[in-house]
Amino acid sequence: MIVPLMEAVADTCGGKAGALGALLRAGLPVPDGFVVPFAAYLAAVRDLDLGESDDPDATRQAIEARPVRASVIDALGRALDELGDPPVAVRSSAANEDTGQASAAGQHESFLAVRGVSEIADAVRACWASLFSPRAVDYRRDDRPSDDPAMAVIVQRHLDAEVSGVMFTPAALGGVTEIEASWGLGPSVVGGKVTPDAYRVAGDGSVTRTIADKRTRLDRRGTQLVVREVPTPARERPAIDDATATQLAELGEQIAAALGGPQDIEWAIVDGRTWVLQARPVTAAPPPPSGASDASPAALTGTPGSHGTATGTTRIVRGPGDFARVRPGDILVCPFTDPAWTPLLRVAAGVVTETGGVLSHAAIVARELGIPAVLGVPDVMSRLHDGTVVTIDGTTGAVTATHA
């Protein structure tokens, strides 16, 4: 019913849990926890019609409405007691998630700062149901695996990170490790809600960095997550120093060796100690950094997020209320791209965001879908107007108006 995270393997616990289990067995620093395996999910939905072609929304609602079985709650309680009943992170680990073909980055639910067996059971059920959310169903269509989906759920000790971020290990030995870092908990970075510091650690250990204006941070307060303003003196202070960046790159090498290939890694630093929160194969490498030096002086510039160029009409999207306005071929312009917005990336010809980094979920999905993305363009929501024709270059980071 419950699998210790140390014993998790992909076949029964999903790619995310399987990778963490392998890292624990290799002696690498992963927060302890356990997994609710596929078998518990399959037992919970055994009598439901799970055909996506019929009505996935009805399936999702049926799972959400169904109480978690008493046997699962009892098993959760015992496993939680063994951890010492701390606040935990409850995270999806779906079949066909975190594979070399599809990351499913941000497509399923995860929850931080969960406390108590009842709340954990609710979060587990929500992870199960998220298999049938519009964004997850959309992500799986076309070239995604068509097998019936299944969901395992990871329950891990919650870490109150002082600094967190994402790291991409190099494709070849001696290559460059890409690191993004910001203050507080990791969803700010992976969700693109802050523009993080960017570090490149070369094979010879040399470090180059671009320090961002990190205006907000996410932290735990009890069982709540709160967004706070970063004090002005800390906004443009490096989140990590060069020595820490080098240590992260060395840890990345160990992770890539343990898992057998280049990895997309989420990490956190607590009380000076670095922890690995997730590792999955890199599905699409980001463009190299560029200052857009060849761009027109009139061009807006940001971080190159996904290769390619596209010309289209800007569609300013501030939230779900604007989704219906997006037409095929539009250039999506938004503050950041929440994972729930992923279906828009199939419609849009390209995406421009006001915040976010090249290793964020939105950038990863844009690269998988093959559309250009330019990220972290300062004040782009006020500098571009709805209906303007622009050309975006996801390789240089330039956004140029071609018609007013």
GROMACS .gro file of C-alpha atoms in nm:
model
  404
    1MET     CA    1   0.000   0.000   0.000
    2ILE     CA    2   0.285   0.240   0.087
    3VAL     CA    3   0.638   0.222  -0.058
    4PRO     CA    4   0.937   0.383   0.120
    5LEU     CA    5   1.088   0.641  -0.116
    6MET     CA    6   1.424   0.462  -0.088
    7GLU     CA    7   1.261   0.156  -0.252
    8ALA     CA    8   1.063   0.338  -0.523
    9VAL     CA    9   1.102   0.232  -0.887
   10ALA     CA   10   0.942   0.379  -1.196
   11ASP     CA   11   0.737   0.070  -1.290
   12THR     CA   12   0.524   0.089  -0.974
   13CYS     CA   13   0.578   0.446  -0.850
   14GLY     CA   14   0.628   0.662  -1.161
   15GLY     CA   15   0.931   0.829  -1.309
   16LYS     CA   16   0.958   1.110  -1.055
   17ALA     CA   17   0.951   0.880  -0.753
   18GLY     CA   18   1.169   0.623  -0.928
   19ALA     CA   19   1.441   0.879  -0.992
   20LEU     CA   20   1.435   1.002  -0.632
   21GLY     CA   21   1.453   0.645  -0.507
   22ALA     CA   22   1.757   0.579  -0.727
   23LEU     CA   23   1.927   0.893  -0.594
   24LEU     CA   24   1.861   0.791  -0.234
   25ARG     CA   25   2.007   0.447  -0.303
   26ALA     CA   26   2.313   0.624  -0.449
   27GLY     CA   27   2.357   0.814  -0.123
   28LEU     CA   28   2.258   1.154  -0.261
   29PRO     CA   29   2.073   1.417  -0.052
   30VAL     CA   30   1.698   1.366  -0.109
   31PRO     CA   31   1.439   1.449   0.162
   32ASP     CA   32   1.298   1.131   0.314
   33GLY     CA   33   0.944   1.020   0.246
   34PHE     CA   34   0.724   0.752   0.094
   35VAL     CA   35   0.508   0.683  -0.213
   36VAL     CA   36   0.144   0.593  -0.264
   37PRO     CA   37   0.199   0.365  -0.567
   38PHE     CA   38   0.000   0.311  -0.884
   39ALA     CA   39  -0.180   0.018  -0.722
   40ALA     CA   40  -0.361   0.246  -0.474
   41TYR     CA   41  -0.478   0.476  -0.754
   42LEU     CA   42  -0.593   0.185  -0.970
   43ALA     CA   43  -0.790   0.039  -0.680
   44ALA     CA   44  -0.953   0.376  -0.616
   45VAL     CA   45  -1.072   0.420  -0.975
   46ARG     CA   46  -1.136   0.055  -1.066
   47ASP     CA   47  -1.509   0.103  -1.130
   48LEU     CA   48  -1.481   0.439  -1.309
   49ASP     CA   49  -1.484   0.486  -1.686
   50LEU     CA   50  -1.144   0.643  -1.750
   51GLY     CA   51  -1.181   0.695  -2.125
   52GLU     CA   52  -1.040   1.039  -2.203
   53SER     CA   53  -1.231   1.060  -2.528
   54ASP     CA   54  -1.562   1.062  -2.341
   55ASP     CA   55  -1.555   1.321  -2.064
   56PRO     CA   56  -1.227   1.363  -1.877
   57ASP     CA   57  -1.372   1.651  -1.676
   58ALA     CA   58  -1.646   1.424  -1.542
   59THR     CA   59  -1.383   1.163  -1.456
   60ARG     CA   60  -1.180   1.423  -1.268
   61GLN     CA   61  -1.486   1.536  -1.074
   62ALA     CA   62  -1.578   1.176  -0.991
   63ILE     CA   63  -1.231   1.113  -0.846
   64GLU     CA   64  -1.243   1.439  -0.648
   65ALA     CA   65  -1.581   1.345  -0.502
   66ARG     CA   66  -1.480   0.994  -0.395
   67PRO     CA   67  -1.351   0.955  -0.038
   68VAL     CA   68  -1.005   0.805  -0.001
   69ARG     CA   69  -1.035   0.448   0.125
   70ALA     CA   70  -0.991   0.393   0.498
   71SER     CA   71  -0.713   0.143   0.433
   72VAL     CA   72  -0.515   0.409   0.243
   73ILE     CA   73  -0.571   0.666   0.517
   74ASP     CA   74  -0.453   0.417   0.780
   75ALA     CA   75  -0.141   0.340   0.578
   76LEU     CA   76  -0.075   0.713   0.530
   77GLY     CA   77  -0.106   0.769   0.904
   78ARG     CA   78   0.145   0.497   0.989
   79ALA     CA   79   0.395   0.619   0.730
   80LEU     CA   80   0.352   0.978   0.845
   81ASP     CA   81   0.415   0.878   1.207
   82GLU     CA   82   0.743   0.719   1.100
   83LEU     CA   83   0.848   1.055   0.954
   84GLY     CA   84   0.758   1.231   1.280
   85ASP     CA   85   0.440   1.394   1.143
   86PRO     CA   86   0.616   1.698   0.987
   87PRO     CA   87   0.477   1.933   0.722
   88VAL     CA   88   0.515   1.751   0.390
   89ALA     CA   89   0.519   1.805   0.017
   90VAL     CA   90   0.265   1.593  -0.172
   91ARG     CA   91   0.370   1.555  -0.534
   92SER     CA   92   0.250   1.378  -0.846
   93SER     CA   93   0.446   1.091  -0.998
   94ALA     CA   94   0.248   0.984  -1.303
   95ALA     CA   95   0.318   0.707  -1.549
   96ASN     CA   96   0.491   0.857  -1.856
   97GLU     CA   97   0.591   1.164  -1.652
   98ASP     CA   98   0.956   1.272  -1.619
   99THR     CA   99   1.068   1.053  -1.909
  100GLY     CA  100   1.317   1.124  -2.184
  101GLN     CA  101   1.030   1.177  -2.429
  102ALA     CA  102   0.794   1.393  -2.221
  103SER     CA  103   0.860   1.589  -1.904
  104ALA     CA  104   0.494   1.675  -1.824
  105ALA     CA  105   0.651   1.975  -1.650
  106GLY     CA  106   0.392   2.136  -1.423
  107GLN     CA  107   0.101   1.944  -1.574
  108HIS     CA  108  -0.012   1.761  -1.258
  109GLU     CA  109  -0.083   1.888  -0.908
  110SER     CA  110   0.168   1.915  -0.627
  111PHE     CA  111   0.120   2.064  -0.282
  112LEU     CA  112   0.360   2.208  -0.026
  113ALA     CA  113   0.321   2.268   0.349
  114VAL     CA  114   0.060   1.994   0.395
  115ARG     CA  115   0.006   1.889   0.758
  116GLY     CA  116  -0.191   1.597   0.901
  117VAL     CA  117  -0.318   1.272   0.757
  118SER     CA  118  -0.659   1.408   0.654
  119GLU     CA  119  -0.507   1.694   0.454
  120ILE     CA  120  -0.251   1.460   0.302
  121ALA     CA  121  -0.526   1.220   0.190
  122ASP     CA  122  -0.709   1.511   0.025
  123ALA     CA  123  -0.389   1.613  -0.154
  124VAL     CA  124  -0.329   1.256  -0.273
  125ARG     CA  125  -0.681   1.247  -0.418
  126ALA     CA  126  -0.624   1.583  -0.589
  127CYS     CA  127  -0.306   1.448  -0.748
  128TRP     CA  128  -0.499   1.147  -0.875
  129ALA     CA  129  -0.770   1.373  -1.019
  130SER     CA  130  -0.516   1.601  -1.187
  131LEU     CA  131  -0.448   1.326  -1.441
  132PHE     CA  132  -0.772   1.442  -1.602
  133SER     CA  133  -0.728   1.820  -1.579
  134PRO     CA  134  -0.760   2.003  -1.913
  135ARG     CA  135  -0.388   2.082  -1.923
  136ALA     CA  136  -0.281   1.721  -1.850
  137VAL     CA  137  -0.522   1.574  -2.105
  138ASP     CA  138  -0.409   1.827  -2.365
  139TYR     CA  139  -0.042   1.755  -2.294
  140ARG     CA  140  -0.092   1.381  -2.351
  141ARG     CA  141  -0.261   1.413  -2.687
  142ASP     CA  142  -0.100   1.380  -3.032
  143ASP     CA  143   0.254   1.249  -2.989
  144ARG     CA  144   0.221   1.178  -2.618
  145PRO     CA  145   0.187   0.820  -2.496
  146SER     CA  146  -0.170   0.695  -2.535
  147ASP     CA  147  -0.174   0.428  -2.264
  148ASP     CA  148  -0.428   0.469  -1.986
  149PRO     CA  149  -0.270   0.713  -1.742
  150ALA     CA  150  -0.192   0.618  -1.384
  151MET     CA  151  -0.079   0.825  -1.088
  152ALA     CA  152   0.148   0.751  -0.793
  153VAL     CA  153   0.197   1.019  -0.528
  154ILE     CA  154   0.513   1.114  -0.340
  155VAL     CA  155   0.490   1.235   0.022
  156GLN     CA  156   0.816   1.395   0.139
  157ARG     CA  157   0.934   1.607   0.427
  158HIS     CA  158   0.872   1.973   0.339
  159LEU     CA  159   1.185   2.189   0.325
  160ASP     CA  160   1.173   2.559   0.411
  161ALA     CA  161   1.422   2.666   0.147
  162GLU     CA  162   1.623   2.982   0.186
  163VAL     CA  163   1.727   2.957  -0.180
  164SER     CA  164   1.601   2.722  -0.448
  165GLY     CA  165   1.619   2.671  -0.819
  166VAL     CA  166   1.668   2.450  -1.122
  167MET     CA  167   1.979   2.305  -1.284
  168PHE     CA  168   2.034   2.148  -1.627
  169THR     CA  169   2.340   1.925  -1.648
  170PRO     CA  170   2.541   1.931  -1.973
  171ALA     CA  171   2.475   1.698  -2.263
  172ALA     CA  172   2.841   1.598  -2.280
  173LEU     CA  173   3.125   1.563  -2.032
  174GLY     CA  174   3.299   1.896  -1.984
  175GLY     CA  175   2.999   2.097  -2.105
  176VAL     CA  176   2.823   2.385  -1.934
  177THR     CA  177   2.587   2.339  -1.637
  178GLU     CA  178   2.296   2.584  -1.643
  179ILE     CA  179   2.163   2.697  -1.302
  180GLU     CA  180   1.880   2.931  -1.204
  181ALA     CA  181   1.833   3.046  -0.845
  182SER     CA  182   1.608   3.273  -0.640
  183TRP     CA  183   1.499   3.335  -0.282
  184GLY     CA  184   1.248   3.110  -0.104
  185LEU     CA  185   1.060   2.805  -0.228
  186GLY     CA  186   1.104   2.657  -0.573
  187PRO     CA  187   0.760   2.717  -0.732
  188SER     CA  188   0.857   3.081  -0.789
  189VAL     CA  189   1.135   2.965  -1.022
  190VAL     CA  190   0.974   2.662  -1.191
  191GLY     CA  191   0.645   2.849  -1.231
  192GLY     CA  192   0.815   3.152  -1.385
  193LYS     CA  193   0.674   3.397  -1.131
  194VAL     CA  194   1.015   3.548  -1.066
  195THR     CA  195   1.305   3.614  -1.300
  196PRO     CA  196   1.588   3.419  -1.135
  197ASP     CA  197   1.961   3.467  -1.129
  198ALA     CA  198   2.130   3.264  -1.405
  199TYR     CA  199   2.466   3.089  -1.367
  200ARG     CA  200   2.673   2.898  -1.620
  201VAL     CA  201   2.940   2.669  -1.480
  202ALA     CA  202   3.189   2.564  -1.748
  203GLY     CA  203   3.371   2.234  -1.753
  204ASP     CA  204   3.685   2.403  -1.620
  205GLY     CA  205   3.488   2.531  -1.317
  206SER     CA  206   3.469   2.893  -1.428
  207VAL     CA  207   3.137   3.064  -1.350
  208THR     CA  208   2.953   3.339  -1.537
  209ARG     CA  209   2.638   3.486  -1.392
  210THR     CA  210   2.353   3.724  -1.465
  211ILE     CA  211   2.191   3.864  -1.152
  212ALA     CA  212   1.820   3.943  -1.179
  213ASP     CA  213   1.585   4.177  -0.994
  214LYS     CA  214   1.417   3.914  -0.776
  215ARG     CA  215   1.116   4.104  -0.646
  216THR     CA  216   0.912   3.837  -0.469
  217ARG     CA  217   0.965   3.511  -0.282
  218LEU     CA  218   0.743   3.223  -0.173
  219ASP     CA  219   0.765   3.091   0.184
  220ARG     CA  220   0.573   2.868   0.423
  221ARG     CA  221   0.379   3.019   0.712
  222GLY     CA  222   0.226   2.734   0.909
  223THR     CA  223   0.028   2.536   0.653
  224GLN     CA  224  -0.002   2.831   0.416
  225LEU     CA  225   0.224   2.947   0.136
  226VAL     CA  226   0.274   3.323   0.129
  227VAL     CA  227   0.424   3.551  -0.136
  228ARG     CA  228   0.636   3.826   0.014
  229GLU     CA  229   0.817   4.124  -0.127
  230VAL     CA  230   1.195   4.084  -0.125
  231PRO     CA  231   1.360   4.376   0.057
  232THR     CA  232   1.515   4.615  -0.191
  233PRO     CA  233   1.880   4.552  -0.088
  234ALA     CA  234   1.836   4.177  -0.149
  235ARG     CA  235   1.662   4.196  -0.487
  236GLU     CA  236   1.981   4.227  -0.688
  237ARG     CA  237   2.206   4.043  -0.446
  238PRO     CA  238   2.322   3.704  -0.584
  239ALA     CA  239   2.109   3.422  -0.447
  240ILE     CA  240   2.415   3.194  -0.445
  241ASP     CA  241   2.787   3.263  -0.474
  242ASP     CA  242   3.020   3.116  -0.735
  243ALA     CA  243   3.146   2.848  -0.496
  244THR     CA  244   2.789   2.726  -0.438
  245ALA     CA  245   2.724   2.727  -0.813
  246THR     CA  246   3.033   2.511  -0.861
  247GLN     CA  247   2.921   2.273  -0.585
  248LEU     CA  248   2.578   2.245  -0.748
  249ALA     CA  249   2.740   2.161  -1.081
  250GLU     CA  250   2.944   1.888  -0.911
  251LEU     CA  251   2.628   1.750  -0.751
  252GLY     CA  252   2.463   1.761  -1.094
  253GLU     CA  253   2.743   1.543  -1.233
  254GLN     CA  254   2.679   1.284  -0.963
  255ILE     CA  255   2.304   1.289  -1.033
  256ALA     CA  256   2.353   1.254  -1.409
  257ALA     CA  257   2.591   0.962  -1.351
  258ALA     CA  258   2.346   0.791  -1.116
  259LEU     CA  259   2.052   0.831  -1.357
  260GLY     CA  260   2.239   0.771  -1.681
  261GLY     CA  261   2.210   1.095  -1.873
  262PRO     CA  262   2.166   1.475  -1.868
  263GLN     CA  263   1.920   1.583  -1.600
  264ASP     CA  264   1.676   1.865  -1.525
  265ILE     CA  265   1.712   1.901  -1.147
  266GLU     CA  266   1.516   2.096  -0.887
  267TRP     CA  267   1.719   2.177  -0.576
  268ALA     CA  268   1.691   2.371  -0.250
  269ILE     CA  269   1.930   2.502   0.014
  270VAL     CA  270   1.827   2.482   0.381
  271ASP     CA  271   2.063   2.584   0.665
  272GLY     CA  272   2.353   2.573   0.422
  273ARG     CA  273   2.278   2.219   0.301
  274THR     CA  274   2.176   2.142  -0.056
  275TRP     CA  275   1.889   1.899  -0.123
  276VAL     CA  276   1.766   1.738  -0.444
  277LEU     CA  277   1.389   1.767  -0.488
  278GLN     CA  278   1.348   1.624  -0.839
  279ALA     CA  279   1.551   1.495  -1.131
  280ARG     CA  280   1.427   1.404  -1.476
  281PRO     CA  281   1.585   1.366  -1.821
  282VAL     CA  282   1.638   1.686  -2.019
  283THR     CA  283   1.382   1.665  -2.300
  284ALA     CA  284   1.488   1.977  -2.490
  285ALA     CA  285   1.801   2.180  -2.422
  286PRO     CA  286   1.761   2.559  -2.388
  287PRO     CA  287   1.921   2.803  -2.632
  288PRO     CA  288   2.259   2.941  -2.531
  289PRO     CA  289   2.248   3.284  -2.364
  290SER     CA  290   2.241   3.585  -2.595
  291GLY     CA  291   2.243   3.957  -2.543
  292ALA     CA  292   2.045   4.002  -2.865
  293SER     CA  293   2.336   4.216  -2.985
  294ASP     CA  294   2.219   4.191  -3.343
  295ALA     CA  295   1.869   4.310  -3.260
  296SER     CA  296   1.728   4.647  -3.363
  297PRO     CA  297   1.770   4.920  -3.101
  298ALA     CA  298   1.391   4.936  -3.092
  299ALA     CA  299   1.360   4.569  -2.997
  300LEU     CA  300   1.263   4.454  -2.651
  301THR     CA  301   1.497   4.191  -2.513
  302GLY     CA  302   1.465   3.905  -2.268
  303THR     CA  303   1.604   3.561  -2.202
  304PRO     CA  304   1.607   3.324  -2.502
  305GLY     CA  305   1.378   3.043  -2.392
  306SER     CA  306   1.303   2.827  -2.695
  307HIS     CA  307   1.461   2.828  -3.042
  308GLY     CA  308   1.293   2.970  -3.351
  309THR     CA  309   1.125   3.284  -3.480
  310ALA     CA  310   0.760   3.371  -3.527
  311THR     CA  311   0.562   3.671  -3.646
  312GLY     CA  312   0.209   3.723  -3.526
  313THR     CA  313  -0.044   3.944  -3.353
  314THR     CA  314   0.015   4.005  -2.985
  315ARG     CA  315  -0.253   3.880  -2.752
  316ILE     CA  316  -0.220   4.019  -2.399
  317VAL     CA  317  -0.329   3.751  -2.153
  318ARG     CA  318  -0.350   3.840  -1.785
  319GLY     CA  319  -0.554   3.543  -1.668
  320PRO     CA  320  -0.806   3.272  -1.765
  321GLY     CA  321  -1.062   3.536  -1.859
  322ASP     CA  322  -0.849   3.622  -2.161
  323PHE     CA  323  -0.800   3.265  -2.287
  324ALA     CA  324  -1.090   3.276  -2.534
  325ARG     CA  325  -0.931   3.574  -2.712
  326VAL     CA  326  -0.623   3.377  -2.819
  327ARG     CA  327  -0.635   3.271  -3.184
  328PRO     CA  328  -0.410   3.032  -3.377
  329GLY     CA  329  -0.091   3.211  -3.476
  330ASP     CA  330  -0.109   3.477  -3.204
  331ILE     CA  331   0.194   3.573  -2.998
  332LEU     CA  332   0.100   3.509  -2.635
  333VAL     CA  333   0.215   3.795  -2.409
  334CYS     CA  334   0.167   3.732  -2.038
  335PRO     CA  335   0.310   3.806  -1.694
  336PHE     CA  336   0.421   3.441  -1.667
  337THR     CA  337   0.272   3.114  -1.783
  338ASP     CA  338   0.096   2.915  -1.518
  339PRO     CA  339   0.092   2.541  -1.597
  340ALA     CA  340  -0.284   2.567  -1.642
  341TRP     CA  341  -0.212   2.782  -1.947
  342THR     CA  342  -0.025   2.506  -2.128
  343PRO     CA  343  -0.307   2.440  -2.382
  344LEU     CA  344  -0.258   2.799  -2.507
  345LEU     CA  345   0.096   2.709  -2.609
  346ARG     CA  346  -0.049   2.469  -2.868
  347VAL     CA  347  -0.250   2.755  -3.019
  348ALA     CA  348   0.003   3.036  -3.004
  349ALA     CA  349   0.287   3.081  -3.252
  350GLY     CA  350   0.516   3.198  -2.972
  351VAL     CA  351   0.520   3.326  -2.616
  352VAL     CA  352   0.667   3.630  -2.440
  353THR     CA  353   0.666   3.662  -2.061
  354GLU     CA  354   0.741   3.944  -1.819
  355THR     CA  355   0.910   3.717  -1.565
  356GLY     CA  356   1.062   3.371  -1.566
  357GLY     CA  357   1.376   3.187  -1.662
  358VAL     CA  358   1.490   2.948  -1.931
  359LEU     CA  359   1.455   2.647  -1.700
  360SER     CA  360   1.094   2.720  -1.596
  361HIS     CA  361   0.809   2.481  -1.676
  362ALA     CA  362   0.673   2.713  -1.946
  363ALA     CA  363   1.006   2.727  -2.126
  364ILE     CA  364   1.045   2.348  -2.110
  365VAL     CA  365   0.699   2.290  -2.257
  366ALA     CA  366   0.755   2.555  -2.528
  367ARG     CA  367   1.072   2.375  -2.633
  368GLU     CA  368   0.893   2.040  -2.638
  369LEU     CA  369   0.619   2.190  -2.858
  370GLY     CA  370   0.873   2.361  -3.084
  371ILE     CA  371   0.750   2.720  -3.046
  372PRO     CA  372   0.979   3.018  -2.977
  373ALA     CA  373   0.975   3.174  -2.632
  374VAL     CA  374   1.131   3.490  -2.492
  375LEU     CA  375   1.121   3.517  -2.114
  376GLY     CA  376   1.170   3.782  -1.850
  377VAL     CA  377   1.116   4.090  -2.070
  378PRO     CA  378   1.089   4.377  -1.818
  379ASP     CA  379   0.751   4.554  -1.818
  380VAL     CA  380   0.647   4.383  -2.142
  381MET     CA  381   0.281   4.389  -2.037
  382SER     CA  382   0.280   4.770  -2.056
  383ARG     CA  383   0.534   4.807  -2.338
  384LEU     CA  384   0.342   4.597  -2.590
  385HIS     CA  385  -0.020   4.661  -2.686
  386ASP     CA  386  -0.285   4.407  -2.777
  387GLY     CA  387  -0.313   4.359  -3.153
  388THR     CA  388   0.039   4.470  -3.243
  389VAL     CA  389   0.223   4.258  -3.500
  390VAL     CA  390   0.561   4.150  -3.363
  391THR     CA  391   0.841   3.915  -3.452
  392ILE     CA  392   0.996   3.720  -3.167
  393ASP     CA  393   1.328   3.541  -3.182
  394GLY     CA  394   1.358   3.270  -2.920
  395THR     CA  395   1.725   3.218  -3.001
  396THR     CA  396   1.842   3.577  -2.942
  397GLY     CA  397   1.570   3.694  -2.701
  398ALA     CA  398   1.455   3.984  -2.923
  399VAL     CA  399   1.095   4.102  -2.961
  400THR     CA  400   1.046   4.351  -3.245
  401ALA     CA  401   0.727   4.534  -3.343
  402THR     CA  402   0.674   4.514  -3.719
  403HIS     CA  403   0.346   4.700  -3.740
  404ALA     CA  404   0.175   4.934  -3.492
   0.00000   0.00000   0.00000
